[in-house]
């Protein structure tokens, strides 16, 4: 086994995972630690789409998993640490870059904590940003974000907090993304922005000199005055070192102060790297939601309706593009919980087996149960199950739900193709990709493409370890690290059935439901809409 070791830290929605990998990509050890406060449901209110996480969950979990993976090896062999997190997941911080929730005055205040990616409280703030960006008085600063700024993203969320909470407004110096805060915490090098989150979630772009100008943010809301100047203008790709471990963190983790910490990245982007992404390939990260990542050497237009296109967000020198579905596996879990109401636990595996026996389903479903992320972000849209009669069964409904998520994936693929991008290969990672042949075969059939499932069960953490390998000099560049450390594939799904007609019906129902949804919000503004 190669002598050098790398650590990939993957901060997910429910837990943090550490992967200790050899420099050839071989997994040496891994450990996972659920977030205890999050597991108890603290600081969250699902009914109002509020999902917050305490920084202590991240700190305690990180210490636990790193020490666990080092138990059976010499820690002096560790050369670097790479970090990926969910995103956009920002937090209010003080002048030293410390999350306000670590201040005893704010330790129980959800607005002082990290606003998780799926926190959808900032609907009105996102609408205001989009309105201002498209008023014709200057460039459309959402152009490289797909043309629509989301309530899930950086500026929407921080404006929501500033408007809502006077105490935070008076004590927050600036805000940091989770993926930027962890490297800053470990190295003591503060307020250095990663290209990945800044470009995809905060409207950073080189063509307008970094972040949009001060006057744009003041036009959105005067509460944002001065915030831009307290943030950043330059950004850095994740293969560039942030620094080395501080003496405090070297001791807490059981490592040397010579260990290099790479720049942070969003988890799905690190996952694409871990899958060995190359130009004109799509990597599908398939879990509770999905992210679809593509890299290309040149993109001469702004791609409509996606989650951003950023030079170097995944691989330096290539344009990284992100799309995805706001709910995927979450839909299957919702249906299982629905059927299990009253204590009769229902198995997803049994539902899949029974649904696979059906030749087809007479039902059609829409997969917008958490809004639509792409193509064309719209958090107000809702899911639906259409065509239900008294003869409908649970396997029929489940099959329609799985079919709908595959149709949502096809809509994303078609948008990229319509915009002139060549997608020659599709790779998949994530829990569903590895655990559900039923869902994966459906996706291959509906997409009409072969899908190769990456062998590594921890592709996101592996991608972070690759960033660490380049940042620490184990490899001369990131491309060399990817070539040496990727895991290959262990499953391939070939398309074998045509779903074109049923997809056409999904699109027709979707267009009608979209029109009805917005009509309802306009007529009944108290229903949660903006209009």
Coordinates of C-alpha atoms in Angstrom, one line a residue:
X1 CA 0.0 0.0 0.0
X2 CA 1.4 3.5 -0.8
X3 CA 2.8 5.2 2.2
X4 CA 0.9 8.5 2.0
X5 CA -2.6 8.7 3.4
X6 CA -5.3 11.3 2.8
X7 CA -8.5 12.1 4.8
X8 CA -11.7 13.1 3.0
X9 CA -14.3 14.7 5.3
X10 CA -17.9 14.5 4.0
X11 CA -20.4 16.6 6.0
X12 CA -23.8 15.3 4.9
X13 CA -27.3 16.2 5.8
X14 CA -27.6 13.8 8.7
X15 CA -24.0 12.9 9.6
X16 CA -20.3 13.5 9.0
X17 CA -18.1 10.8 7.5
X18 CA -14.4 10.4 7.3
X19 CA -12.6 8.3 4.7
X20 CA -9.0 7.5 5.2
X21 CA -7.6 6.6 1.8
X22 CA -4.2 5.5 0.5
X23 CA -2.7 7.6 -2.3
X24 CA -3.9 5.0 -4.8
X25 CA -7.5 5.5 -3.7
X26 CA -7.6 2.3 -1.7
X27 CA -10.0 2.8 1.4
X28 CA -8.1 2.1 4.6
X29 CA -10.7 3.1 7.2
X30 CA -14.0 5.0 7.4
X31 CA -16.2 6.3 10.2
X32 CA -19.5 8.0 10.4
X33 CA -21.0 10.1 13.2
X34 CA -24.7 11.2 13.2
X35 CA -25.3 14.8 14.3
X36 CA -26.8 14.4 17.8
X37 CA -28.7 17.7 18.0
X38 CA -30.0 17.3 14.4
X39 CA -31.0 13.7 15.2
X40 CA -33.2 15.0 18.0
X41 CA -34.9 17.4 15.6
X42 CA -33.6 20.5 17.5
X43 CA -33.8 23.9 15.9
X44 CA -35.9 22.7 13.0
X45 CA -39.5 23.3 12.1
X46 CA -40.4 21.2 9.0
X47 CA -43.9 22.7 8.8
X48 CA -42.3 26.1 8.0
X49 CA -39.4 24.6 6.0
X50 CA -36.9 25.6 8.7
X51 CA -33.8 23.3 8.9
X52 CA -30.9 24.5 11.0
X53 CA -27.8 22.8 12.3
X54 CA -25.7 23.7 15.3
X55 CA -21.9 24.1 14.6
X56 CA -21.1 21.9 17.6
X57 CA -22.6 18.9 15.7
X58 CA -20.0 19.5 13.0
X59 CA -17.1 20.0 15.4
X60 CA -17.9 17.1 17.7
X61 CA -18.6 14.8 14.8
X62 CA -15.4 15.7 13.0
X63 CA -13.3 15.0 16.0
X64 CA -15.0 11.6 16.5
X65 CA -14.7 10.3 12.9
X66 CA -11.1 11.5 12.4
X67 CA -9.8 9.9 15.6
X68 CA -11.8 6.7 14.7
X69 CA -10.1 6.3 11.3
X70 CA -6.7 6.9 12.7
X71 CA -6.9 4.1 15.3
X72 CA -5.1 1.4 13.2
X73 CA -2.5 3.5 11.4
X74 CA 0.4 5.8 11.9
X75 CA -1.0 9.4 11.9
X76 CA 2.4 10.7 10.6
X77 CA 1.5 9.1 7.2
X78 CA -1.4 11.5 6.8
X79 CA -0.5 14.2 4.3
X80 CA -3.7 16.1 3.7
X81 CA -7.4 16.7 4.6
X82 CA -10.1 17.6 2.1
X83 CA -13.5 18.9 3.0
X84 CA -17.0 18.8 1.4
X85 CA -20.3 19.9 2.9
X86 CA -23.9 20.4 1.9
X87 CA -24.6 23.7 0.2
X88 CA -25.7 26.3 0.2
X89 CA -25.4 26.1 4.0
X90 CA -24.4 29.5 5.4
X91 CA -24.0 30.9 8.9
X92 CA -23.7 34.3 10.6
X93 CA -20.2 34.7 12.0
X94 CA -18.4 37.3 14.1
X95 CA -15.4 39.4 13.1
X96 CA -13.1 36.4 13.8
X97 CA -15.2 34.1 11.6
X98 CA -16.7 32.3 14.5
X99 CA -20.4 31.1 14.1
X100 CA -22.6 33.2 16.4
X101 CA -24.1 29.9 17.8
X102 CA -20.8 29.3 19.5
X103 CA -21.3 32.5 21.5
X104 CA -23.3 31.6 24.7
X105 CA -25.7 34.5 24.0
X106 CA -26.8 32.8 20.8
X107 CA -26.2 29.1 21.6
X108 CA -30.0 28.3 21.3
X109 CA -30.9 30.7 18.6
X110 CA -31.6 28.9 15.3
X111 CA -30.8 32.1 13.3
X112 CA -27.3 32.0 14.7
X113 CA -26.8 28.5 13.2
X114 CA -26.1 27.0 9.8
X115 CA -29.1 27.2 7.5
X116 CA -29.1 23.8 5.9
X117 CA -29.3 23.5 2.1
X118 CA -33.0 22.4 2.2
X119 CA -34.1 25.3 4.4
X120 CA -36.8 27.0 2.3
X121 CA -37.7 29.9 4.6
X122 CA -36.3 32.6 2.3
X123 CA -38.9 32.5 -0.5
X124 CA -39.7 36.2 -0.4
X125 CA -36.0 37.1 -0.3
X126 CA -35.2 35.0 -3.3
X127 CA -38.1 36.6 -5.2
X128 CA -36.8 40.0 -4.4
X129 CA -33.3 39.1 -5.6
X130 CA -34.7 37.8 -8.9
X131 CA -36.9 40.9 -9.3
X132 CA -34.0 43.2 -8.8
X133 CA -31.7 41.2 -11.1
X134 CA -34.2 41.4 -14.0
X135 CA -35.2 45.1 -13.7
X136 CA -33.2 46.1 -16.7
X137 CA -31.0 48.6 -14.9
X138 CA -27.8 46.5 -15.1
X139 CA -26.5 43.0 -15.8
X140 CA -28.6 40.0 -14.8
X141 CA -26.5 38.7 -12.0
X142 CA -28.4 35.5 -11.9
X143 CA -27.3 34.7 -15.5
X144 CA -24.6 32.2 -14.5
X145 CA -26.9 30.7 -11.8
X146 CA -29.3 29.4 -14.5
X147 CA -31.3 32.6 -14.6
X148 CA -33.2 32.1 -11.4
X149 CA -31.9 32.7 -7.9
X150 CA -33.1 30.1 -5.3
X151 CA -34.4 30.4 -1.8
X152 CA -31.9 27.6 -1.0
X153 CA -28.9 29.8 -1.7
X154 CA -26.5 32.2 0.1
X155 CA -27.9 35.7 -0.3
X156 CA -31.6 34.7 0.0
X157 CA -30.8 33.0 3.4
X158 CA -28.7 35.7 4.9
X159 CA -31.2 38.4 3.9
X160 CA -33.9 36.3 5.6
X161 CA -31.9 36.2 8.8
X162 CA -31.0 39.9 8.7
X163 CA -34.7 40.8 8.2
X164 CA -36.0 38.5 10.8
X165 CA -33.5 38.7 13.7
X166 CA -32.3 42.1 15.1
X167 CA -29.9 40.5 17.5
X168 CA -28.1 38.6 14.7
X169 CA -28.2 41.7 12.5
X170 CA -26.4 43.7 15.2
X171 CA -23.8 41.0 15.9
X172 CA -23.0 39.3 12.6
X173 CA -19.9 40.7 10.9
X174 CA -20.5 38.5 7.8
X175 CA -21.7 35.1 6.8
X176 CA -19.7 31.9 5.8
X177 CA -20.6 28.8 3.9
X178 CA -20.1 25.6 5.8
X179 CA -17.6 24.3 3.2
X180 CA -15.5 27.5 3.8
X181 CA -15.8 27.5 7.6
X182 CA -14.4 24.0 8.2
X183 CA -11.0 24.7 6.4
X184 CA -10.9 28.1 8.2
X185 CA -11.5 26.5 11.5
X186 CA -8.8 23.8 11.0
X187 CA -6.1 26.2 9.7
X188 CA -6.9 29.6 11.3
X189 CA -7.0 31.1 7.8
X190 CA -10.2 33.0 7.7
X191 CA -12.7 34.3 5.1
X192 CA -11.1 32.6 2.1
X193 CA -13.9 31.7 -0.3
X194 CA -14.0 28.4 -2.3
X195 CA -14.8 28.8 -6.0
X196 CA -17.4 26.1 -5.8
X197 CA -19.9 27.6 -3.4
X198 CA -19.2 31.2 -4.3
X199 CA -19.9 30.6 -8.0
X200 CA -22.9 28.3 -7.7
X201 CA -24.6 29.9 -4.7
X202 CA -23.5 33.5 -4.3
X203 CA -23.4 34.9 -7.8
X204 CA -19.6 35.3 -7.9
X205 CA -18.3 35.5 -11.5
X206 CA -15.1 36.9 -13.0
X207 CA -17.0 38.9 -15.7
X208 CA -18.3 41.4 -13.1
X209 CA -15.2 41.4 -10.9
X210 CA -16.3 38.8 -8.3
X211 CA -19.6 39.3 -6.4
X212 CA -22.2 41.7 -7.8
X213 CA -21.6 45.3 -6.9
X214 CA -22.7 47.0 -3.7
X215 CA -25.4 49.0 -5.4
X216 CA -27.1 45.8 -6.6
X217 CA -27.3 44.5 -3.1
X218 CA -28.5 47.8 -1.6
X219 CA -31.2 47.8 -4.3
X220 CA -32.3 44.3 -3.2
X221 CA -32.5 45.5 0.4
X222 CA -30.6 48.2 2.4
X223 CA -30.0 45.6 5.1
X224 CA -27.3 44.2 2.8
X225 CA -25.4 47.4 2.8
X226 CA -21.7 46.8 3.4
X227 CA -22.0 43.0 3.5
X228 CA -20.2 42.6 0.1
X229 CA -17.2 44.5 1.4
X230 CA -16.8 42.2 4.3
X231 CA -16.8 39.1 2.2
X232 CA -14.4 38.4 -0.7
X233 CA -13.5 39.2 -4.3
X234 CA -11.1 36.4 -5.1
X235 CA -12.0 32.7 -4.9
X236 CA -9.9 29.5 -5.0
X237 CA -10.4 26.1 -6.4
X238 CA -10.5 23.2 -3.9
X239 CA -7.2 21.7 -5.0
X240 CA -5.3 24.8 -3.6
X241 CA -4.2 24.5 0.0
X242 CA -5.8 26.8 2.6
X243 CA -3.1 26.1 5.1
X244 CA -1.9 23.5 7.6
X245 CA -3.5 22.4 10.9
X246 CA -3.2 24.7 13.8
X247 CA -1.5 23.3 16.9
X248 CA -4.9 23.2 18.6
X249 CA -6.6 21.2 15.8
X250 CA -3.5 19.0 15.3
X251 CA -3.8 17.9 18.9
X252 CA -7.6 17.6 18.8
X253 CA -7.5 15.3 15.8
X254 CA -4.3 13.4 16.7
X255 CA -2.4 14.7 13.6
X256 CA 0.7 16.7 12.8
X257 CA 0.7 20.5 12.2
X258 CA 2.3 19.7 8.8
X259 CA -1.0 18.2 7.5
X260 CA -2.3 20.3 4.7
X261 CA -6.0 21.3 4.5
X262 CA -7.4 21.7 1.0
X263 CA -10.1 24.2 0.0
X264 CA -13.7 23.3 0.7
X265 CA -16.3 22.2 -1.9
X266 CA -20.0 21.3 -2.0
X267 CA -20.5 17.6 -1.5
X268 CA -22.0 16.7 -4.9
X269 CA -19.1 18.4 -6.7
X270 CA -16.6 16.5 -4.6
X271 CA -18.7 13.4 -5.5
X272 CA -18.4 14.1 -9.2
X273 CA -14.6 14.2 -8.7
X274 CA -14.7 11.0 -6.8
X275 CA -16.5 9.4 -9.7
X276 CA -13.7 10.4 -12.0
X277 CA -15.7 12.9 -14.0
X278 CA -14.2 13.9 -17.3
X279 CA -15.3 16.4 -20.0
X280 CA -18.7 15.8 -21.5
X281 CA -19.7 13.3 -18.8
X282 CA -22.7 13.6 -16.4
X283 CA -22.4 12.3 -12.8
X284 CA -25.7 11.8 -11.1
X285 CA -25.5 12.0 -7.3
X286 CA -28.6 10.1 -6.2
X287 CA -29.9 10.2 -2.7
X288 CA -32.6 12.0 -0.8
X289 CA -32.4 14.6 -3.6
X290 CA -30.2 14.5 -6.7
X291 CA -27.4 16.6 -8.2
X292 CA -26.4 16.3 -11.8
X293 CA -22.8 17.5 -12.6
X294 CA -21.2 18.1 -15.9
X295 CA -17.8 19.5 -16.9
X296 CA -16.9 20.9 -20.3
X297 CA -13.9 22.8 -21.7
X298 CA -15.9 25.6 -23.2
X299 CA -19.4 26.9 -22.7
X300 CA -20.2 29.9 -24.9
X301 CA -23.6 30.8 -23.4
X302 CA -25.5 30.9 -20.1
X303 CA -27.3 27.6 -19.7
X304 CA -30.9 28.2 -18.8
X305 CA -32.6 26.9 -15.7
X306 CA -29.7 25.1 -14.0
X307 CA -27.9 25.7 -10.7
X308 CA -24.9 27.5 -12.1
X309 CA -21.9 27.2 -14.3
X310 CA -18.6 28.0 -12.8
X311 CA -15.0 27.8 -14.1
X312 CA -13.1 25.4 -11.9
X313 CA -15.9 24.5 -9.5
X314 CA -15.1 20.7 -9.9
X315 CA -11.9 20.5 -12.0
X316 CA -9.6 23.5 -12.7
X317 CA -9.7 24.6 -16.3
X318 CA -13.2 23.1 -17.0
X319 CA -16.6 24.7 -16.6
X320 CA -18.6 22.9 -13.9
X321 CA -22.3 22.8 -14.3
X322 CA -24.9 21.7 -11.7
X323 CA -28.5 20.7 -11.9
X324 CA -30.7 18.4 -9.8
X325 CA -34.0 17.4 -8.3
X326 CA -35.1 18.8 -4.9
X327 CA -36.6 15.5 -3.9
X328 CA -35.8 12.0 -5.1
X329 CA -35.3 9.3 -2.4
X330 CA -37.2 11.6 -0.1
X331 CA -40.3 10.8 -2.2
X332 CA -39.9 7.1 -1.7
X333 CA -39.4 7.6 2.0
X334 CA -42.4 9.8 2.3
X335 CA -44.6 7.1 0.7
X336 CA -43.3 4.4 3.0
X337 CA -44.0 6.6 6.1
X338 CA -47.5 7.3 4.7
X339 CA -48.2 3.6 4.4
X340 CA -46.6 2.9 7.8
X341 CA -48.9 5.3 9.7
X342 CA -50.4 3.6 12.7
X343 CA -47.4 1.3 13.3
X344 CA -47.5 -1.2 10.4
X345 CA -44.0 -0.8 9.1
X346 CA -43.8 -1.0 5.3
X347 CA -40.7 -2.1 3.5
X348 CA -39.4 -0.2 0.5
X349 CA -37.7 -3.4 -0.7
X350 CA -41.1 -5.2 -0.7
X351 CA -42.7 -2.2 -2.5
X352 CA -39.9 -2.4 -5.2
X353 CA -40.4 -6.1 -5.7
X354 CA -44.1 -5.8 -6.1
X355 CA -43.9 -2.8 -8.3
X356 CA -41.4 -4.6 -10.6
X357 CA -43.9 -7.3 -11.3
X358 CA -46.3 -4.7 -12.8
X359 CA -46.1 -4.4 -16.6
X360 CA -47.0 -0.7 -16.3
X361 CA -48.9 1.8 -14.1
X362 CA -52.0 3.6 -15.2
X363 CA -51.0 6.4 -12.8
X364 CA -48.9 9.5 -13.5
X365 CA -47.0 11.3 -10.7
X366 CA -45.2 14.7 -10.5
X367 CA -42.0 14.7 -8.6
X368 CA -42.1 18.3 -7.3
X369 CA -42.9 17.4 -3.6
X370 CA -40.1 19.7 -2.5
X371 CA -40.6 22.2 -5.3
X372 CA -38.5 22.0 -8.5
X373 CA -34.8 22.7 -8.5
X374 CA -34.1 22.3 -12.2
X375 CA -34.8 22.8 -14.9
X376 CA -36.1 26.3 -14.1
X377 CA -36.2 26.6 -10.3
X378 CA -39.6 27.0 -8.8
X379 CA -40.0 26.2 -5.0
X380 CA -43.7 26.8 -5.1
X381 CA -44.5 23.8 -7.3
X382 CA -46.0 20.8 -5.6
X383 CA -46.1 17.0 -6.3
X384 CA -49.2 15.2 -7.5
X385 CA -50.5 11.7 -8.2
X386 CA -52.9 11.6 -11.1
X387 CA -55.3 9.0 -12.3
X388 CA -56.1 7.3 -9.0
X389 CA -59.1 5.1 -8.9
X390 CA -60.6 2.6 -6.5
X391 CA -58.4 -0.1 -8.1
X392 CA -55.1 1.7 -7.4
X393 CA -52.7 -0.3 -5.2
X394 CA -49.7 0.7 -3.2
X395 CA -47.2 -0.9 -5.7
X396 CA -49.0 0.9 -8.6
X397 CA -48.5 4.2 -6.8
X398 CA -45.0 3.5 -5.8
X399 CA -44.1 2.6 -9.4
X400 CA -45.6 5.9 -10.6
X401 CA -43.6 7.8 -8.0
X402 CA -40.3 6.1 -9.1
X403 CA -41.3 6.7 -12.7
X404 CA -41.9 10.4 -12.0
X405 CA -38.4 10.8 -10.5
X406 CA -36.9 9.3 -13.6
X407 CA -38.9 11.6 -15.7
X408 CA -37.6 14.6 -13.7
X409 CA -34.1 13.3 -14.4
X410 CA -34.9 13.2 -18.1
X411 CA -36.1 16.7 -18.1
X412 CA -32.7 17.8 -16.8
X413 CA -30.8 15.8 -19.3
X414 CA -32.9 17.2 -22.2
X415 CA -32.3 20.7 -21.0
X416 CA -28.5 20.3 -21.2
X417 CA -28.9 18.7 -24.7
X418 CA -31.2 21.5 -25.9
X419 CA -28.6 24.0 -24.8
X420 CA -26.0 22.3 -27.0
X421 CA -23.9 20.3 -24.5
X422 CA -22.6 16.9 -25.5
X423 CA -23.2 14.3 -22.8
X424 CA -21.4 11.1 -23.9
X425 CA -21.5 9.1 -20.6
X426 CA -23.5 9.0 -17.4
X427 CA -22.1 7.8 -14.1
X428 CA -24.0 7.5 -10.8
X429 CA -23.0 7.6 -7.2
X430 CA -25.0 7.7 -3.9
X431 CA -27.2 5.5 -1.8
X432 CA -29.9 4.9 -4.3
X433 CA -27.4 4.2 -7.1
X434 CA -25.8 1.5 -5.1
X435 CA -28.9 0.0 -3.3
X436 CA -31.8 0.1 -5.8
X437 CA -31.5 -1.8 -9.1
X438 CA -35.2 -1.1 -9.6
X439 CA -34.8 2.6 -9.6
X440 CA -31.6 2.5 -11.6
X441 CA -33.1 0.4 -14.4
X442 CA -36.0 2.8 -14.5
X443 CA -33.6 5.7 -14.9
X444 CA -31.6 3.9 -17.7
X445 CA -34.8 3.1 -19.5
X446 CA -36.3 6.6 -19.2
X447 CA -33.1 8.4 -20.1
X448 CA -32.4 6.0 -22.9
X449 CA -28.7 6.0 -21.8
X450 CA -26.4 3.5 -20.2
X451 CA -25.6 4.3 -16.5
X452 CA -22.4 3.1 -14.8
X453 CA -22.5 3.0 -11.0
X454 CA -19.2 4.0 -9.4
X455 CA -17.7 1.3 -7.2
X456 CA -16.7 3.5 -4.2
X457 CA -19.4 3.7 -1.6
X458 CA -18.0 7.0 -0.4
X459 CA -17.4 8.9 -3.6
X460 CA -17.9 12.4 -2.0
X461 CA -15.3 11.7 0.7
X462 CA -13.0 10.1 -1.9
X463 CA -13.3 13.3 -4.0
X464 CA -12.3 15.4 -1.0
X465 CA -9.4 13.1 -0.5
X466 CA -8.4 13.7 -4.1
X467 CA -8.5 17.4 -3.5
X468 CA -6.3 16.8 -0.4
X469 CA -3.9 14.7 -2.5
X470 CA -3.4 17.6 -5.0
X471 CA -3.2 20.3 -2.3
X472 CA -0.6 18.5 -0.2
X473 CA 1.6 17.7 -3.2
X474 CA 1.1 13.9 -3.1
X475 CA 0.2 14.4 -6.8
X476 CA 1.4 17.3 -9.0
X477 CA -2.1 18.2 -10.0
X478 CA -5.7 17.2 -9.5
X479 CA -6.0 15.4 -12.8
X480 CA -3.2 13.1 -11.7
X481 CA -4.9 12.4 -8.4
X482 CA -8.2 11.6 -10.1
X483 CA -6.5 9.2 -12.5
X484 CA -4.7 7.4 -9.7
X485 CA -7.4 7.3 -7.1
X486 CA -10.7 6.7 -8.8
X487 CA -12.4 3.3 -8.0
X488 CA -14.0 2.3 -11.4
X489 CA -17.5 0.8 -11.6
X490 CA -19.2 -2.3 -10.3
X491 CA -22.6 -2.1 -12.0
X492 CA -23.9 -1.1 -15.4
X493 CA -27.5 -0.5 -16.4
X494 CA -28.5 -0.7 -20.1
X495 CA -31.7 0.8 -21.4
X496 CA -34.2 -1.9 -22.4
X497 CA -37.7 -0.3 -22.6
X498 CA -39.1 2.9 -24.2
X499 CA -40.9 5.4 -22.0
X500 CA -41.3 8.2 -24.6
X501 CA -45.1 8.2 -24.6
X502 CA -45.4 8.1 -20.8
X503 CA -42.8 10.9 -20.5
X504 CA -44.9 13.0 -22.9
X505 CA -47.9 12.5 -20.6
X506 CA -45.8 13.5 -17.6
X507 CA -44.8 16.8 -19.4
X508 CA -48.4 17.6 -20.3
X509 CA -49.7 17.0 -16.8
X510 CA -46.7 19.0 -15.4
X511 CA -47.5 22.0 -17.6
X512 CA -51.1 21.9 -16.4
X513 CA -50.2 21.5 -12.8
X514 CA -47.7 24.3 -12.9
X515 CA -50.3 26.7 -14.3
X516 CA -52.8 25.6 -11.7
X517 CA -50.3 25.9 -8.9
X518 CA -49.4 29.5 -9.7
X519 CA -53.1 30.4 -10.3
X520 CA -53.9 29.1 -6.8
X521 CA -51.1 31.1 -5.2
X522 CA -52.2 34.3 -7.0
X523 CA -55.9 33.8 -5.9
X524 CA -55.1 32.7 -2.4
X525 CA -51.9 34.6 -1.3
X526 CA -52.3 33.3 2.3
X527 CA -51.5 29.8 1.0
X528 CA -47.8 30.4 1.2
X529 CA -47.2 31.9 -2.2
X530 CA -45.5 35.2 -3.0
X531 CA -48.1 36.7 -5.4

